[in-house]
Short mmCIF file of C-alpha atoms in Angstrom, two decimals:
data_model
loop_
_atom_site.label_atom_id
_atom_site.label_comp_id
_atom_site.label_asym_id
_atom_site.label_seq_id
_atom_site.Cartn_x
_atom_site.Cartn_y
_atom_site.Cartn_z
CA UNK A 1007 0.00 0.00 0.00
CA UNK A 1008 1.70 3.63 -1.05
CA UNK A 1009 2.02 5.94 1.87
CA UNK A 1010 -0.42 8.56 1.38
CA UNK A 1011 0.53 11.95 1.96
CA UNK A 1012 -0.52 13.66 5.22
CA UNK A 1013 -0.53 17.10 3.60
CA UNK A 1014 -4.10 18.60 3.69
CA UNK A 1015 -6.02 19.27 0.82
CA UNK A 1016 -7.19 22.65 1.81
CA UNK A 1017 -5.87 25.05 4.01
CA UNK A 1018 -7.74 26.23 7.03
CA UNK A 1019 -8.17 29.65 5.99
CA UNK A 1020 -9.74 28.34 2.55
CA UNK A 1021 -12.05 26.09 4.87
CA UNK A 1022 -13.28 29.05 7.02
CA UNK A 1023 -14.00 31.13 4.14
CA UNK A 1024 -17.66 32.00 3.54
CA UNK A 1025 -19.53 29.67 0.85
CA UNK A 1026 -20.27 32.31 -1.11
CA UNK A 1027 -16.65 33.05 -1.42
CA UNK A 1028 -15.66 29.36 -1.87
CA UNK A 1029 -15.21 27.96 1.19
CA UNK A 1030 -17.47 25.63 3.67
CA UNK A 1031 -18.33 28.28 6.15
CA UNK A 1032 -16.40 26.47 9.10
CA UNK A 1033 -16.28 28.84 11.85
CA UNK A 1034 -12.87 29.47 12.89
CA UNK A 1035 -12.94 29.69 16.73
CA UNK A 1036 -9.73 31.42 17.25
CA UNK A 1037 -10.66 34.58 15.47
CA UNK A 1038 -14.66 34.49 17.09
CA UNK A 1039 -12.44 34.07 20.07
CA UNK A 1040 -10.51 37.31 18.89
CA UNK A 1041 -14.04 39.07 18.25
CA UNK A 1042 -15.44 38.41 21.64
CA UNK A 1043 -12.33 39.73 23.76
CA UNK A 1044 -12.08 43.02 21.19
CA UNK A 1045 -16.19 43.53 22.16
CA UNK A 1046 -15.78 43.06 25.85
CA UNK A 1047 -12.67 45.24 25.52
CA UNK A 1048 -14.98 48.17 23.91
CA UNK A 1049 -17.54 47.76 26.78
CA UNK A 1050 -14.61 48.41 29.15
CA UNK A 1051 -13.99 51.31 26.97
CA UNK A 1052 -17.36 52.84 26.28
CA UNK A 1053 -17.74 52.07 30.40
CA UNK A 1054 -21.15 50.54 29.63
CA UNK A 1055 -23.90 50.11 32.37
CA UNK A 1056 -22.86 46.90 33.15
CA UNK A 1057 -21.72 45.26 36.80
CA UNK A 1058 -18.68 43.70 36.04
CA UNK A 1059 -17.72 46.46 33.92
CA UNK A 1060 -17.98 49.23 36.79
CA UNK A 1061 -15.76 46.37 39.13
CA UNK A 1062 -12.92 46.60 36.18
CA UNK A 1063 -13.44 50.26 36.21
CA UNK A 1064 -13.12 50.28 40.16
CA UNK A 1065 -11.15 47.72 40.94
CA UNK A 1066 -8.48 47.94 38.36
CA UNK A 1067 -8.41 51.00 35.80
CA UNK A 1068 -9.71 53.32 38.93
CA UNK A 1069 -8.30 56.85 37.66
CA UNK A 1070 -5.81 56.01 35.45
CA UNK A 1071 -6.49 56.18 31.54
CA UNK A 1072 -7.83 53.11 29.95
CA UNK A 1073 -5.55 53.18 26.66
CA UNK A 1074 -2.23 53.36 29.26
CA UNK A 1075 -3.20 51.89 32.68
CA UNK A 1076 -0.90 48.95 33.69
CA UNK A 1077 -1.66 45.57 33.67
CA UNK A 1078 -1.05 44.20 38.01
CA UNK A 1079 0.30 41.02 38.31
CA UNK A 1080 -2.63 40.10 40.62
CA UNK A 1081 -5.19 40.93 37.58
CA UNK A 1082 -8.23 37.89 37.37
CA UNK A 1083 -6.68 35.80 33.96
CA UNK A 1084 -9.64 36.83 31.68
CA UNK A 1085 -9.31 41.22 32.74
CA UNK A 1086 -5.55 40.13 31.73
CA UNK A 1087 -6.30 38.57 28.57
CA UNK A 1088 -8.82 41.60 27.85
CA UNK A 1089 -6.48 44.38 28.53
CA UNK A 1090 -3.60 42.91 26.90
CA UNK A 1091 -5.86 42.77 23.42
CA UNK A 1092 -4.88 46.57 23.66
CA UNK A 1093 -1.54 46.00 22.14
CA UNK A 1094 -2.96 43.66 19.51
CA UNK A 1095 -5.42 46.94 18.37
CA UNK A 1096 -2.80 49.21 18.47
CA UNK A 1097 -0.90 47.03 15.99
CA UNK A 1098 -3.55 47.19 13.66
CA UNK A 1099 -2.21 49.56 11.10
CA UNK A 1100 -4.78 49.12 8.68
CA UNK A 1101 -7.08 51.27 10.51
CA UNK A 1102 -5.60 54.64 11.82
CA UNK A 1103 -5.92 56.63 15.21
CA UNK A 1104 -5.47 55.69 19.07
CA UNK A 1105 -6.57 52.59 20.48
CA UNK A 1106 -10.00 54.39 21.09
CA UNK A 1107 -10.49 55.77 17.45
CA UNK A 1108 -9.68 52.25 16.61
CA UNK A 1109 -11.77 50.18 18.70
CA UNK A 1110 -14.86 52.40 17.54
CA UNK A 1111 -13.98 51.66 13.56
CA UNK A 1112 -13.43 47.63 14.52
CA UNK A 1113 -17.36 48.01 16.15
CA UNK A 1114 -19.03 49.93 13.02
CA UNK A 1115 -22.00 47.48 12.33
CA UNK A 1116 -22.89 48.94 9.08
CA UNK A 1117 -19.80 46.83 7.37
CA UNK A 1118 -17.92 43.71 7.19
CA UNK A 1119 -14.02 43.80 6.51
CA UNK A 1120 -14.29 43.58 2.78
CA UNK A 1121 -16.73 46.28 2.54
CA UNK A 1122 -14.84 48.24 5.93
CA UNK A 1123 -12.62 49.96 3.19
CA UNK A 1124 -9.80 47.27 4.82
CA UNK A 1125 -8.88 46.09 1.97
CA UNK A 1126 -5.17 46.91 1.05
CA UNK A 1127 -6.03 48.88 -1.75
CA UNK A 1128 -3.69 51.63 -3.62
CA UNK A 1129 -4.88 54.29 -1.40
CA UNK A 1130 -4.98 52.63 1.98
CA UNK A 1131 -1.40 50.98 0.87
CA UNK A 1132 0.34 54.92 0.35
CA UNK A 1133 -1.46 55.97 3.72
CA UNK A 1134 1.02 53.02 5.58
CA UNK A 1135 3.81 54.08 3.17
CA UNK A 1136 3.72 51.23 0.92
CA UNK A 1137 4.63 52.40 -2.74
CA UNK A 1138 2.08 50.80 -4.67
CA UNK A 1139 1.26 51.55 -8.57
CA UNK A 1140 -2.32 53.72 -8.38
CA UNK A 1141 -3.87 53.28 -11.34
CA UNK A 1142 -7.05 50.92 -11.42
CA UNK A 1143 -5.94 47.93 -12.66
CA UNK A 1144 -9.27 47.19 -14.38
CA UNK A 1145 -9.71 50.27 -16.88
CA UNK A 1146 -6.15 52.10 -16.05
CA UNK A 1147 -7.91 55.66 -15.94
CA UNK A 1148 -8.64 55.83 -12.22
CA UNK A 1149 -7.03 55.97 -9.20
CA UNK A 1150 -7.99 52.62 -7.11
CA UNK A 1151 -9.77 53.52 -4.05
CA UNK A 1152 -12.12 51.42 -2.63
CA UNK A 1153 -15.04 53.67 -4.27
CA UNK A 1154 -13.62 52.98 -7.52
CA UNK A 1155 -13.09 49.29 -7.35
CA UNK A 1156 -16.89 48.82 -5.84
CA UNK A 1157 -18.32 49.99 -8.27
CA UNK A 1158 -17.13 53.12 -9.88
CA UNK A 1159 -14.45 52.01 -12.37
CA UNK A 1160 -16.36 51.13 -15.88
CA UNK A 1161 -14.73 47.17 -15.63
CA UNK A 1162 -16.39 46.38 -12.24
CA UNK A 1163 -19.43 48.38 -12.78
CA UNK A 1164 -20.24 46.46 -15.91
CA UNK A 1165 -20.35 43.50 -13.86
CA UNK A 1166 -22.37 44.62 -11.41
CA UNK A 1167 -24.96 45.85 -13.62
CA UNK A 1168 -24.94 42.86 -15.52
CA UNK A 1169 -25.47 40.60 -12.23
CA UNK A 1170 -28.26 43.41 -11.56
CA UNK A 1171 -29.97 42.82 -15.17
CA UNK A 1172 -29.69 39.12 -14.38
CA UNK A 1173 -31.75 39.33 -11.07
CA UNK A 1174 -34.46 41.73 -12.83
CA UNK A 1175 -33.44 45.13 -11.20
CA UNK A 1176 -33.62 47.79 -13.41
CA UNK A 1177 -31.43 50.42 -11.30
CA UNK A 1178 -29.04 53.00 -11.69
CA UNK A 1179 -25.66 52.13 -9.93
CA UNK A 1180 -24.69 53.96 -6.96
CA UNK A 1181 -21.21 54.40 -4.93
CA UNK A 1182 -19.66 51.81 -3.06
CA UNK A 1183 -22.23 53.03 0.01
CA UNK A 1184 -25.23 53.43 -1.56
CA UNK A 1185 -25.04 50.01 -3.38
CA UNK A 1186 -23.89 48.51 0.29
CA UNK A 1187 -26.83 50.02 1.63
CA UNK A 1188 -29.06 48.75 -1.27
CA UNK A 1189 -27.82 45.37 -0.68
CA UNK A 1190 -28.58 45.54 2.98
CA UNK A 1191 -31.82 46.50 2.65
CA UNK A 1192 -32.91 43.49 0.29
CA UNK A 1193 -31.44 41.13 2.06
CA UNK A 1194 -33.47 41.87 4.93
CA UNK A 1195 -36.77 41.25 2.91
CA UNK A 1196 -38.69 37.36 3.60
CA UNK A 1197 -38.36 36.76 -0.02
CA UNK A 1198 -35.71 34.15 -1.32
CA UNK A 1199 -34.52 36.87 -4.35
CA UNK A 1200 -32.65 39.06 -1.68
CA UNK A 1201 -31.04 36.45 -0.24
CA UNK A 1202 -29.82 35.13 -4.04
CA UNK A 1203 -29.37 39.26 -3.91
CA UNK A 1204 -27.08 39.24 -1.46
CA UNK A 1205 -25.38 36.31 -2.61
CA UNK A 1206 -24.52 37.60 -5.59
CA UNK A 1207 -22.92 41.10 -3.95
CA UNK A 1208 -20.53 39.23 -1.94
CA UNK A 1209 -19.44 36.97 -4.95
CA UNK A 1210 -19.34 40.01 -6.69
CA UNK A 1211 -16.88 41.85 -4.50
CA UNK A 1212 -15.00 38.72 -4.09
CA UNK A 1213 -14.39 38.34 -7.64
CA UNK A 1214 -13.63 41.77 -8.41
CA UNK A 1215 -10.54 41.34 -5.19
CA UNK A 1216 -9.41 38.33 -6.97
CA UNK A 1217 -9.00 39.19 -10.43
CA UNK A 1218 -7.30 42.60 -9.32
CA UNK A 1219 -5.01 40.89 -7.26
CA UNK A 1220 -4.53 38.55 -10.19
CA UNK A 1221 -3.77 41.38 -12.70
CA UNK A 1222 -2.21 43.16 -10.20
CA UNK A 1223 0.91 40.45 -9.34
CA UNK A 1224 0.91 37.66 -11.78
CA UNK A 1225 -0.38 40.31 -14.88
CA UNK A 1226 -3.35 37.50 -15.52
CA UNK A 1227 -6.07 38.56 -18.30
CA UNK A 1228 -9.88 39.76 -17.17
CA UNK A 1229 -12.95 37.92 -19.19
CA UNK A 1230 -16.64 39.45 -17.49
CA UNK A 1231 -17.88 36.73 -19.39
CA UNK A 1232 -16.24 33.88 -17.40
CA UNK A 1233 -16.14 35.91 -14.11
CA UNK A 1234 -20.24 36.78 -14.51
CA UNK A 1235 -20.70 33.28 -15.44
CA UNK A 1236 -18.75 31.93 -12.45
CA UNK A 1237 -20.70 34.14 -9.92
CA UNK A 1238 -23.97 32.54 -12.26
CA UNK A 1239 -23.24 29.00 -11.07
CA UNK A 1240 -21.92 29.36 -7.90
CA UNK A 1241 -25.33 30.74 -6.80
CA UNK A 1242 -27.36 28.44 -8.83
CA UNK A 1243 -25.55 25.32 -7.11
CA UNK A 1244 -25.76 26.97 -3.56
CA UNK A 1245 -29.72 27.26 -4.34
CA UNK A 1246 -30.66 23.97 -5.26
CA UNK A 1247 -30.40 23.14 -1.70
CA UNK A 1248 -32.18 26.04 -0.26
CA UNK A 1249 -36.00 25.92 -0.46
CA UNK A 1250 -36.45 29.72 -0.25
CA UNK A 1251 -34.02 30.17 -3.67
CA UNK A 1252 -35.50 27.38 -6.01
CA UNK A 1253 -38.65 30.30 -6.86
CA UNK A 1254 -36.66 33.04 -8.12
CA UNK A 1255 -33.89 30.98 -9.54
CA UNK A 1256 -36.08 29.22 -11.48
CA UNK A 1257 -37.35 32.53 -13.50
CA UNK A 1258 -33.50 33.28 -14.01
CA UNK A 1259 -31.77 32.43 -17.32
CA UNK A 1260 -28.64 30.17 -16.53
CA UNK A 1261 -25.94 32.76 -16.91
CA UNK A 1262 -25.72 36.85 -17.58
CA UNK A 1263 -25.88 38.01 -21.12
#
């Protein structure tokens, strides 16, 4: 019998991934983990009407400043593990301004990363001091901002509105927040088409990351065609096992012309 090979077929990061981005939707407990101290940190912060915050407050942080008070030896394990998240933030140099300024933009509800303006695009790369070309590298006649990636540059918004045509909207396209806001709003409706709505944002912005990554460092080739027909199946396979999609999928053509 050949030894098989005890390398793993995907990596962990691919496994977490959302479905609609191509993973399995495996919950990665280390980073909820993260998420939960950050939040209870930010209580601490915001000094919310809570018991065991006003002991922390009391007990600990008494008059000192929250951002700089030290950490005493006799400190209960979880306060420790809470306060010492405060370095972790302040590392963070994706997002700019003191550990409160930061803690505030990590606890925005109205965004996830990808749509946080995270992403390490031209802009956001110069801010850090990262030389980066800043041309879009989609039409080459903007400068890539988040706003212009999603969906201002011609390229991406021609997607977009194609995806739109596909699900029956007949819409003008917005910037990056309005169409965020747009999306939000549908998906909140009972009906199964703003859930394939949704669905098809998030594969949208996905794909749009991917291929400018790909043109970006390996100088790859873009095809809407293949990239709209992608996003096309990838939402009519997730639906065939979701009750609430069969309806609307099934007054869809197969793919975006």
């Amino acid at each position: 019998m050949k030894n098989l090979s005890k390398k793993a077929l995907a990596s962990w990061d691919k496994v977490c991934l959302p479905q609609a981005a191509g993973g399995l939707n495996v919950l990665n407990l280390c980073r909820w983990n993260k998420a939960a101290i950050i939040k209870q940190l930010w209580s601490i912060a915001q000094k919310k009407d809570c018991l065991w915050i006003k002991w922390v407050h009391s007990y600990y942080i008494k008059k000192q400043t929250f951002d700089s008070c030290p950490i005493p030896k006799t400190t209960a394990w979880v306060i420790r593990k809470i306060l010492e998240t405060r370095d972790t933030i302040m590392q963070q140099v994706m997002v700019q301004g003191d550990l409160l300024a930061k803690l505030g933009k990590m606890q925005n509800k109205d965004d996830s990363f990808s749509i946080k303006k995270m992403m390490a695009t031209a802009d956001r790369l110069q801010m850090i001091g990262i030389q980066a070309p800043m041309a879009c590298v989609f039409c080459h006649g903007g400068i890539e901002t988040h706003e212009y990636l999603f969906f201002e540059c011609p390229v991406t918004g021609a997607l977009w509105l194609r995806l739109l045509t596909w699900l029956g909207y007949i819409r003008n396209r917005g910037d990056a927040k309005h169409e965020l806001q747009w999306v939000c709003s549908m998906a909140k409706r009972k009906s199964g088409l703003g859930a394939v709505t949704r669905c098809a944002y998030a594969m949208a912005v996905y794909v749009i990351w991917r291929e400018r990554n790909l043109l970006r460092f390996q100088k790859s080739t873009y095809d809407e065609d293949r990239d709209s027909r992608e996003i096309a199946v990838h939402i009519h396979i997730r639906g065939q096992n979701l009750r609430k999609w069969r309806k609307p999928l099934s007054l869809l053509s197969s793919y975006p012309y």
